[in-house]
XYZ file of C-alpha atoms in Angstrom:
671
model
C 96.367 43.176 216.830
C 97.455 42.768 220.440
C 99.928 39.985 221.188
C 100.173 39.011 224.874
C 103.573 37.504 224.145
C 104.913 40.966 223.356
C 104.481 42.032 226.986
C 104.721 38.709 228.861
C 107.979 36.874 229.682
C 109.078 34.573 226.851
C 108.190 30.897 227.248
C 110.874 28.750 225.581
C 108.274 26.050 224.964
C 106.043 28.455 222.970
C 106.872 28.666 219.250
C 107.960 32.152 218.265
C 105.826 34.168 215.863
C 106.442 37.379 213.953
C 104.251 40.466 213.952
C 104.352 42.679 210.861
C 102.291 45.825 210.374
C 101.636 46.951 206.810
C 100.590 50.567 206.335
C 99.127 51.389 202.941
C 97.924 54.449 201.077
C 96.463 54.711 197.596
C 95.209 57.193 195.024
C 96.872 60.162 196.695
C 96.548 62.067 193.401
C 99.112 64.733 194.307
C 97.265 65.706 197.496
C 99.998 66.786 199.919
C 98.631 69.895 201.550
C 95.091 69.927 202.969
C 94.188 72.556 200.387
C 91.786 72.742 197.440
C 93.661 74.661 194.736
C 90.539 74.933 192.564
C 88.653 76.920 195.192
C 91.765 78.175 197.026
C 90.392 77.000 200.368
C 91.832 74.802 203.119
C 90.268 71.356 203.326
C 90.051 68.646 205.944
C 90.042 64.910 205.677
C 92.623 64.514 202.925
C 96.261 64.906 201.996
C 99.565 63.169 202.636
C 100.606 65.744 205.253
C 97.705 64.696 207.486
C 98.250 61.014 206.675
C 101.845 61.500 207.841
C 100.577 62.120 211.372
C 98.665 58.822 211.303
C 101.649 57.001 209.781
C 103.963 58.232 212.529
C 101.532 57.118 215.243
C 100.927 53.714 213.657
C 104.672 53.111 213.337
C 105.241 54.029 216.964
C 102.606 51.515 218.073
C 104.151 48.594 216.204
C 107.800 49.619 216.062
C 109.772 50.773 213.019
C 111.360 47.355 212.515
C 107.924 45.720 212.393
C 106.343 48.168 209.945
C 106.128 48.352 206.168
C 104.764 51.444 204.322
C 103.553 51.096 200.727
C 101.348 52.890 198.197
C 99.061 51.472 195.498
C 99.488 54.072 192.763
C 98.129 57.301 191.259
C 100.663 59.482 193.043
C 101.625 62.210 190.585
C 98.402 63.612 189.106
C 95.165 64.970 190.512
C 95.760 68.485 191.857
C 97.124 71.707 190.422
C 100.293 71.014 192.430
C 100.792 67.843 190.391
C 100.237 69.793 187.170
C 102.717 72.461 188.295
C 105.357 69.814 189.069
C 104.795 68.120 185.697
C 105.229 71.455 183.927
C 108.562 72.023 185.680
C 109.635 68.507 184.754
C 108.610 68.920 181.116
C 110.558 72.164 180.849
C 113.669 70.419 182.190
C 113.207 67.360 179.971
C 113.067 69.619 176.923
C 116.617 70.763 177.702
C 118.194 67.324 178.340
C 118.385 64.002 176.537
C 118.001 62.007 179.745
C 114.595 62.246 181.488
C 116.005 60.285 184.434
C 118.883 62.732 184.971
C 118.885 64.252 188.456
C 116.616 67.261 188.814
C 114.324 68.865 191.382
C 112.492 66.187 193.339
C 108.732 66.086 192.725
C 106.920 67.437 195.839
C 104.938 64.204 196.251
C 108.102 62.126 196.023
C 109.902 64.474 198.412
C 107.161 63.929 200.995
C 107.098 60.156 200.455
C 110.871 59.946 200.806
C 110.603 61.815 204.094
C 108.014 59.298 205.308
C 110.301 56.414 204.263
C 107.953 54.569 201.932
C 109.196 51.068 201.170
C 107.551 50.603 197.748
C 104.724 51.822 195.521
C 102.743 50.594 192.541
C 102.422 52.482 189.280
C 98.926 53.874 188.727
C 97.257 54.759 185.437
C 97.187 58.489 186.264
C 100.933 58.455 186.890
C 101.229 58.136 183.100
C 98.897 61.044 182.259
C 101.701 63.466 181.474
C 103.676 60.958 179.389
C 106.452 58.472 180.026
C 109.318 60.945 180.368
C 107.720 63.135 183.091
C 106.764 59.959 184.969
C 110.309 58.613 184.695
C 111.753 61.931 185.846
C 109.431 62.098 188.856
C 110.110 58.547 190.045
C 113.854 58.943 189.459
C 113.849 60.994 192.662
C 112.206 58.250 194.736
C 114.135 56.446 197.467
C 111.771 53.483 197.032
C 110.960 51.224 194.058
C 107.874 51.891 191.917
C 106.526 48.627 190.509
C 104.381 47.415 187.620
C 104.370 43.959 186.051
C 101.848 44.472 183.254
C 102.545 47.933 181.774
C 105.792 47.591 179.844
C 107.819 49.162 177.058
C 107.655 46.101 174.790
C 105.946 42.738 175.038
C 108.105 39.634 175.023
C 107.069 36.036 174.443
C 106.132 35.778 178.141
C 105.722 38.398 180.898
C 109.204 37.760 182.362
C 110.607 38.512 178.893
C 108.853 41.889 178.605
C 110.902 45.085 178.536
C 109.841 46.956 181.684
C 109.251 50.666 182.163
C 109.610 50.144 185.935
C 110.540 46.935 187.798
C 107.696 44.396 187.930
C 108.509 43.376 191.497
C 110.999 43.761 194.305
C 112.129 41.870 197.404
C 112.655 43.499 200.799
C 114.866 41.730 203.322
C 114.047 42.633 206.899
C 115.176 41.644 210.370
C 111.973 41.472 212.406
C 111.882 40.786 216.172
C 109.866 37.684 217.006
C 107.722 37.280 220.088
C 110.741 35.826 221.897
C 112.664 39.043 221.252
C 115.050 37.560 218.677
C 115.581 39.222 215.296
C 114.456 36.930 212.480
C 115.112 37.301 208.751
C 111.922 37.947 206.786
C 111.878 38.128 203.011
C 108.943 40.126 201.588
C 108.062 40.169 197.900
C 105.954 42.931 196.348
C 104.518 42.966 192.838
C 102.643 45.852 191.203
C 99.923 45.964 188.542
C 97.785 48.650 186.876
C 94.803 48.641 184.489
C 95.922 47.485 181.028
C 93.666 50.207 179.606
C 96.255 52.740 180.803
C 98.138 52.368 177.527
C 94.955 53.236 175.619
C 93.531 55.964 177.864
C 96.682 58.043 177.399
C 97.536 56.874 173.897
C 97.952 60.503 172.836
C 101.177 60.701 174.904
C 102.067 56.998 175.230
C 101.469 55.577 171.744
C 104.360 53.313 170.747
C 106.020 53.594 174.149
C 103.808 51.569 176.495
C 102.195 48.170 175.946
C 99.975 46.216 178.301
C 99.207 42.724 179.534
C 96.403 41.321 181.610
C 97.214 42.065 185.265
C 96.414 38.630 186.711
C 98.307 36.917 183.880
C 101.400 38.996 184.634
C 101.223 38.217 188.363
C 100.935 34.464 187.715
C 103.927 34.565 185.385
C 106.212 36.518 187.743
C 105.156 34.833 190.971
C 107.366 31.714 190.598
C 110.464 33.931 190.548
C 109.427 35.578 193.817
C 108.796 32.226 195.476
C 111.989 30.745 194.069
C 113.872 33.657 195.628
C 112.652 32.509 199.036
C 109.942 35.073 199.784
C 108.093 34.298 203.006
C 105.308 36.743 202.144
C 104.127 38.058 198.765
C 102.052 41.248 198.644
C 100.216 42.396 195.516
C 100.054 46.172 195.055
C 97.029 46.111 192.772
C 96.095 49.468 191.295
C 92.685 48.127 190.331
C 89.181 47.919 191.680
C 87.825 44.688 193.145
C 86.202 43.273 189.995
C 85.000 39.696 189.682
C 86.623 36.392 190.602
C 86.976 35.373 186.953
C 87.285 38.527 184.881
C 87.559 38.611 181.122
C 91.084 39.022 179.725
C 92.486 42.565 179.990
C 89.801 43.570 182.494
C 90.261 46.905 184.270
C 89.425 45.759 187.827
C 91.285 42.612 188.850
C 92.116 42.785 192.560
C 89.827 39.863 193.435
C 91.256 37.792 190.578
C 94.793 38.527 191.798
C 93.793 37.494 195.323
C 92.677 34.094 194.006
C 96.170 33.311 192.696
C 97.968 30.690 194.792
C 101.081 32.218 196.292
C 99.660 35.713 196.808
C 99.297 36.336 200.547
C 97.996 39.925 200.778
C 96.279 42.261 198.294
C 96.387 46.035 198.611
C 93.996 47.591 196.094
C 93.113 51.032 194.754
C 91.951 52.811 191.598
C 88.212 52.848 192.331
C 88.446 55.366 195.236
C 86.460 53.165 197.595
C 87.131 51.661 201.012
C 87.832 48.147 202.252
C 87.080 47.155 204.954
C 83.800 49.030 205.075
C 80.292 49.048 203.604
C 81.348 49.916 200.040
C 81.689 46.238 199.132
C 79.011 44.741 201.335
C 77.441 41.800 199.535
C 80.092 41.650 196.790
C 80.844 37.974 195.973
C 84.285 36.912 197.135
C 84.634 39.911 199.471
C 84.410 39.991 203.265
C 83.718 43.692 203.566
C 83.744 43.704 207.370
C 87.003 41.812 207.900
C 88.898 43.093 204.840
C 89.290 39.911 202.815
C 89.432 39.123 199.107
C 89.032 35.414 198.353
C 89.762 34.854 202.046
C 93.067 36.762 201.983
C 93.824 39.981 203.900
C 93.091 43.002 201.719
C 92.641 46.757 202.023
C 91.621 49.700 199.841
C 92.339 53.017 201.534
C 89.955 55.419 199.819
C 91.463 58.282 197.811
C 93.197 61.668 198.110
C 94.728 60.645 201.440
C 91.378 60.078 203.139
C 92.433 56.910 204.976
C 95.416 54.903 206.128
C 95.157 51.150 205.661
C 96.533 49.143 208.586
C 97.114 45.390 208.303
C 98.485 43.594 211.338
C 99.870 40.215 210.294
C 100.925 37.268 212.427
C 103.439 34.917 210.793
C 104.213 31.440 212.065
C 107.422 29.503 211.540
C 107.431 26.886 208.801
C 108.744 23.450 209.820
C 111.473 23.589 207.170
C 112.414 27.212 207.863
C 110.949 30.535 206.904
C 107.574 32.014 207.762
C 103.956 31.756 206.665
C 100.965 34.020 207.167
C 98.861 32.715 210.055
C 96.405 35.515 210.950
C 95.576 39.114 210.092
C 93.550 42.085 211.294
C 92.666 44.746 208.722
C 91.352 48.246 209.407
C 91.216 51.758 207.982
C 92.107 54.857 209.956
C 90.339 57.935 208.514
C 92.160 61.258 208.408
C 89.084 63.378 209.263
C 90.348 66.255 211.440
C 93.920 64.958 211.867
C 96.455 67.794 212.010
C 98.970 67.954 209.172
C 102.598 67.043 209.862
C 104.581 70.346 209.904
C 107.676 68.670 208.471
C 105.808 67.510 205.358
C 104.291 70.973 204.928
C 107.717 72.608 205.225
C 109.251 70.236 202.651
C 106.580 71.005 200.075
C 105.862 74.656 200.908
C 107.753 76.117 197.892
C 105.721 74.011 195.454
C 102.520 74.873 197.314
C 103.206 78.609 197.110
C 104.147 78.445 193.425
C 100.996 76.486 192.629
C 98.723 78.946 194.411
C 100.400 81.799 192.574
C 99.779 80.186 189.212
C 96.185 79.315 190.087
C 95.387 82.887 191.126
C 96.261 84.410 187.754
C 93.304 86.244 186.112
C 92.544 84.784 182.662
C 89.164 86.256 181.676
C 85.744 87.490 182.688
C 82.260 85.952 182.698
C 78.882 87.676 182.626
C 77.178 84.508 183.842
C 77.629 82.178 186.788
C 79.549 79.104 185.570
C 78.281 76.091 187.466
C 77.561 72.380 187.105
C 75.304 71.967 190.134
C 72.404 70.730 187.975
C 74.535 69.143 185.248
C 72.585 65.875 185.150
C 69.164 67.494 185.189
C 69.371 70.714 183.200
C 71.536 73.538 181.996
C 75.130 73.638 183.189
C 76.904 76.817 181.999
C 80.287 75.391 183.035
C 79.861 72.480 180.640
C 78.535 74.788 177.929
C 81.771 76.795 178.134
C 83.936 73.659 177.960
C 81.961 72.371 174.969
C 82.227 75.767 173.276
C 86.013 75.896 173.746
C 86.428 72.356 172.413
C 84.330 73.123 169.341
C 86.190 76.358 168.606
C 89.557 74.629 168.502
C 88.153 71.533 166.758
C 87.011 73.700 163.819
C 90.603 74.784 163.275
C 91.915 71.266 163.854
C 89.757 69.590 161.183
C 90.303 72.220 158.481
C 91.586 70.501 155.361
C 91.125 66.980 156.794
C 88.672 64.175 156.031
C 86.488 65.478 158.901
C 86.196 68.957 157.397
C 82.606 69.705 156.444
C 80.944 67.255 158.841
C 78.473 68.753 161.347
C 80.576 69.461 164.450
C 79.358 68.458 167.923
C 81.074 68.723 171.317
C 80.846 66.281 174.237
C 81.488 67.430 177.816
C 81.084 65.854 181.250
C 81.015 67.279 184.802
C 84.300 66.231 186.377
C 83.145 67.624 189.730
C 79.676 66.549 190.818
C 79.705 65.382 194.437
C 80.704 61.741 194.755
C 83.997 61.120 196.608
C 84.568 64.868 196.971
C 81.315 65.337 198.935
C 78.883 68.267 198.910
C 81.671 70.788 198.231
C 82.651 68.959 195.043
C 80.704 70.991 192.484
C 81.780 73.673 190.034
C 80.163 76.972 191.062
C 82.055 80.025 189.781
C 80.341 83.402 190.361
C 80.076 85.888 187.515
C 83.085 88.188 187.297
C 86.802 87.550 187.088
C 87.913 84.109 185.921
C 91.148 82.760 187.302
C 93.415 79.943 186.179
C 92.102 77.763 188.998
C 88.551 78.074 187.655
C 89.646 76.614 184.330
C 91.287 73.703 186.169
C 87.907 73.021 187.759
C 86.417 72.649 184.292
C 89.263 70.569 182.855
C 91.207 68.941 185.714
C 92.922 66.135 183.769
C 95.887 66.453 181.379
C 93.899 65.158 178.396
C 94.191 66.324 174.804
C 91.383 67.362 172.492
C 90.312 64.658 170.058
C 87.867 64.974 167.154
C 86.139 61.770 166.038
C 84.137 60.855 162.963
C 80.968 59.051 164.109
C 77.621 57.928 162.751
C 74.138 58.610 164.058
C 74.082 55.081 165.485
C 77.362 55.794 167.292
C 75.854 58.941 168.794
C 72.839 57.048 170.070
C 75.041 54.387 171.656
C 77.220 57.121 173.200
C 74.203 58.813 174.762
C 72.764 55.521 176.025
C 75.974 54.942 177.959
C 75.714 58.440 179.433
C 72.050 57.866 180.349
C 73.000 54.867 182.508
C 73.887 57.408 185.220
C 70.178 57.645 186.045
C 68.130 55.225 188.104
C 64.954 53.890 186.528
C 62.016 56.139 187.476
C 58.632 54.406 187.056
C 55.781 56.462 185.643
C 53.900 58.157 188.461
C 56.704 57.500 190.995
C 57.064 59.855 193.947
C 60.498 61.071 195.043
C 62.431 58.312 193.321
C 66.241 58.363 193.496
C 67.448 60.090 190.326
C 71.193 59.387 190.091
C 72.637 55.884 190.405
C 75.192 56.077 193.272
C 77.509 53.767 191.302
C 77.733 56.283 188.443
C 80.797 58.521 188.341
C 79.895 62.030 187.181
C 82.701 62.060 184.616
C 80.903 59.281 182.719
C 77.886 61.520 182.037
C 78.501 63.132 178.671
C 76.132 65.690 177.248
C 76.651 66.305 173.544
C 76.222 69.930 172.539
C 74.874 70.585 169.077
C 72.188 67.923 169.523
C 68.782 67.919 171.185
C 67.530 64.664 172.651
C 64.929 63.245 175.012
C 65.611 60.649 177.724
C 62.855 58.328 178.970
C 63.927 57.357 182.487
C 61.043 54.905 182.887
C 63.022 52.552 180.668
C 65.856 50.501 182.171
C 69.415 51.464 181.245
C 71.245 49.571 178.535
C 74.568 49.807 180.375
C 75.912 49.215 183.850
C 76.263 52.606 185.517
C 79.720 51.922 186.904
C 81.470 49.914 184.184
C 79.533 50.732 181.020
C 79.053 47.056 180.223
C 75.999 46.234 178.115
C 73.067 44.959 180.187
C 70.733 43.971 177.340
C 70.811 42.690 173.792
C 70.304 46.249 172.582
C 74.026 46.978 172.926
C 75.136 47.713 169.336
C 78.275 46.179 167.825
C 81.560 48.002 168.352
C 81.332 49.397 164.825
C 78.236 51.327 165.834
C 76.146 49.631 163.146
C 72.733 48.227 163.969
C 72.061 44.529 164.090
C 71.173 42.957 160.761
C 67.464 42.875 161.562
C 67.497 46.624 162.305
C 65.931 46.076 165.732
C 67.108 47.476 169.003
C 66.221 51.161 168.812
C 62.831 52.865 168.918
C 61.910 54.500 165.576
C 60.948 58.172 165.254
C 57.767 59.552 163.716
C 59.047 63.080 163.121
C 57.892 64.404 166.518
C 60.010 65.002 169.598
C 58.138 62.418 171.670
C 58.775 58.677 171.517
C 56.650 56.262 169.596
C 55.303 53.193 171.332
C 58.097 50.664 171.792
C 58.444 48.193 168.949
C 61.033 46.202 170.892
C 61.522 45.294 174.566
C 65.146 46.296 174.054
C 64.404 49.952 173.374
C 66.797 52.396 174.966
C 66.308 55.606 176.906
C 67.185 57.953 174.035
C 63.814 58.427 172.366
C 64.275 61.574 170.303
C 67.573 62.560 168.741
C 67.836 65.670 166.572
C 70.423 67.846 164.907
C 69.420 71.259 163.543
C 65.758 70.334 163.879
C 66.046 67.083 161.900
C 65.779 63.547 163.271
C 69.130 61.796 163.056
C 69.403 58.616 160.981
C 71.784 55.841 161.954
C 73.852 56.442 158.836
C 74.244 60.209 159.281
C 77.844 61.329 159.814
C 79.197 63.823 162.344
C 82.441 65.013 163.923
C 82.524 65.059 167.739
C 85.038 67.027 169.787
C 85.850 65.273 173.061
C 88.831 64.536 175.286
C 91.433 61.881 174.516
C 90.373 59.740 177.490
C 86.814 59.449 176.213
C 87.931 58.983 172.622
C 89.921 55.911 173.697
C 86.872 54.369 175.383
C 87.653 55.592 178.892
C 84.801 55.637 181.396
C 83.098 52.577 179.942
C 82.639 54.017 176.451
C 83.787 50.929 174.562
C 81.003 51.519 172.050
C 82.967 54.379 170.484
C 84.457 52.828 167.329
C 88.184 52.298 167.802
C 89.002 52.483 164.101
C 87.075 55.634 163.317
C 88.968 58.580 161.783
C 90.225 60.878 164.524
C 92.461 63.898 164.954
C 94.358 64.741 168.170
C 95.596 68.107 169.319
C 99.112 68.234 170.681
C 98.281 70.656 173.471
C 96.507 69.759 176.718
C 92.810 70.558 176.720
C 93.340 72.933 179.654
C 95.665 75.081 177.548
C 93.063 75.287 174.790
C 90.407 76.294 177.309
C 92.638 79.009 178.782
C 93.370 80.386 175.330
C 89.688 80.360 174.391
C 88.689 82.279 177.522
C 91.503 84.790 177.085
C 90.469 85.458 173.482
C 86.733 85.614 174.113
C 86.771 88.952 175.906
C 83.728 88.101 178.004
C 82.068 84.719 178.549
C 78.289 84.348 178.355
C 77.715 80.583 178.337
C 74.102 80.152 179.404
C 72.280 78.187 176.724
C 69.779 75.381 177.377
C 70.863 71.837 178.132
C 70.926 69.580 175.060
C 68.803 66.930 176.805
C 65.365 66.913 178.317
C 63.266 64.218 180.001
C 60.180 62.475 178.686
C 57.141 63.407 180.849
C 56.437 60.661 183.401
C 54.062 62.312 185.877
C 56.720 61.490 188.479
C 59.097 63.206 190.899
C 62.700 62.339 191.700
C 65.216 63.579 194.248
C 68.533 65.171 193.352
C 71.447 65.920 195.699
C 73.613 68.908 194.887
C 75.777 71.579 196.535
C 74.444 73.090 199.794
C 74.650 76.722 198.577
C 72.425 76.157 195.543
C 69.344 78.355 195.159
C 66.853 78.516 192.313
C 67.443 82.269 192.012
C 71.174 81.841 191.396
C 71.316 78.407 189.732
C 67.814 77.563 188.542
C 66.910 76.348 185.073
C 63.777 77.851 183.460
C 63.379 74.634 181.466
C 63.117 72.423 184.587
C 60.655 72.439 187.467
C 62.556 72.043 190.740
C 61.648 72.528 194.394
C 64.197 72.912 197.233
C 63.867 70.507 200.180
C 66.732 71.667 202.413
C 69.901 69.837 203.415
C 70.278 66.107 204.019
C 72.343 64.466 206.753
C 75.482 64.478 204.571
C 75.304 68.225 203.912
C 73.967 68.071 200.353
C 71.237 70.362 199.131
C 68.226 68.272 198.085
C 65.834 69.231 195.293
C 62.700 67.614 193.966
C 62.650 67.332 190.175
C 59.260 67.103 188.470
C 59.407 64.748 185.499
């Protein structure tokens, strides 16, 4: 925002105003260096080191005393460097009684301290490693980390909760006005995170973290910020946009927070999207072009350090003293080909070198190419290996328990399948030596293994949620879009040990992004059918669907185990990750009270041990799912290097169509 008064002589008759520039980042996910540790290749367009160059330039434009730098959460986890730092922290914590005792500063925190961040919000992934590693990492921060709704214990009201980090903070600044005089400005910041965080990581947080609704917590704490004389209150909302009136304990609440009287600015994150920009065009309550939520200035700066949010605020004097927000310009500055800041690289170089060394360690050998480039359409050897490793450990885990003797299944999802990571974001590991970094590609999150007892009805509901990743393909359609762009790949579970058919001509039963039920066919949380028994298409003993008996029929039309059609009352054990077992990814249909057993080790460690003990990997079985014949074709985008000779599936008919404008390889799938 250009202010003529900044360059023109001051006019004593003109009321002074303040200019404040807010710089925001979000969802950095331990990306410091522009380097992909999973493929061991340099990358462009991401990382805090490159963002640092943009931050320095943006500060110079506005002036240090007119600039605020904040982050909206998910700082510590997301790359092998974050995992390496957590491992060092855990080793130190195991030798001391005080996780907050001084120790080596986390490389992300070291870089953020260097850049002089003013505050940050707690993100759900900052808790992935447990409360003690999080506390140890943030103990090294020169800035406050905030969260008002994730707490140690719930009190009678939010202000009476026992915090794990401060709910809010106040920054007192002296800011030059347009007359050149320094003016006191009091800025309040309050942080929130998805309340589901306490559930998603229950395996390491159970009994230590409780949650409140984010908007409720903001409303309760806001009077204290205003009573303290804050001129400006900024919400650091680690949440997606959501709806104006969300249900209690909703995951995405940034729009709801913006509607609270007394909140001036909302900085959002979590969903890895961009505001301003086309991602939210047409969303009620959002001005996607101007960067507004409920009419208030707002930004969401992508993920992995892809963008710097820049908000230029004009504040006018209040008649009784103090300042109020009068105008704002909001923009994003993409990193793209920005050169990394050498100082940030130097500060974090030891951690970078140690991480690369760990990732390069040879852990096994594979006779087959391990890839997920066709994970949503056919066989994916990478997922077959993950499912195999989960099942192998689950058999040992359930021995002697109530789950012993149940048919054992294994659910796996492609954590890398394009999306925000672009056409390079696919698992594609050539046959030969397997390194530690390859296993991180298959299991990139610090989840634990969990084995659940489920019914046949639960399995059907589980698979219906997974099938919402597909667009509806009418019979006879030509080159329909196959994958819903709102669907995150990690929400597509395939369950090994089953065989099932998906009819994509039927509409999905769940929203592709959130997993919310779209029709009355959504079964109760217990997994039982409705009393009238309706809702699912019956089977006639063949592997093709019968004619629909209900307009609410789902996409799963044939569901078999060991050659036998599965009844709703059949019982199984399913090996999955702790995030999915807690309902993460929109899987609220998984019964919360079902018997379950958790491993104590991270799933990655189990995978590494399985590969090391296998001698040689040969994971190349068929996909558990197939598609009902529709006489149609659909288009699939995948990695640019994919060929049918190297990656093809003999059970699917595919035809290559070349590259699209975004660099993806495009294939025609015959349904």
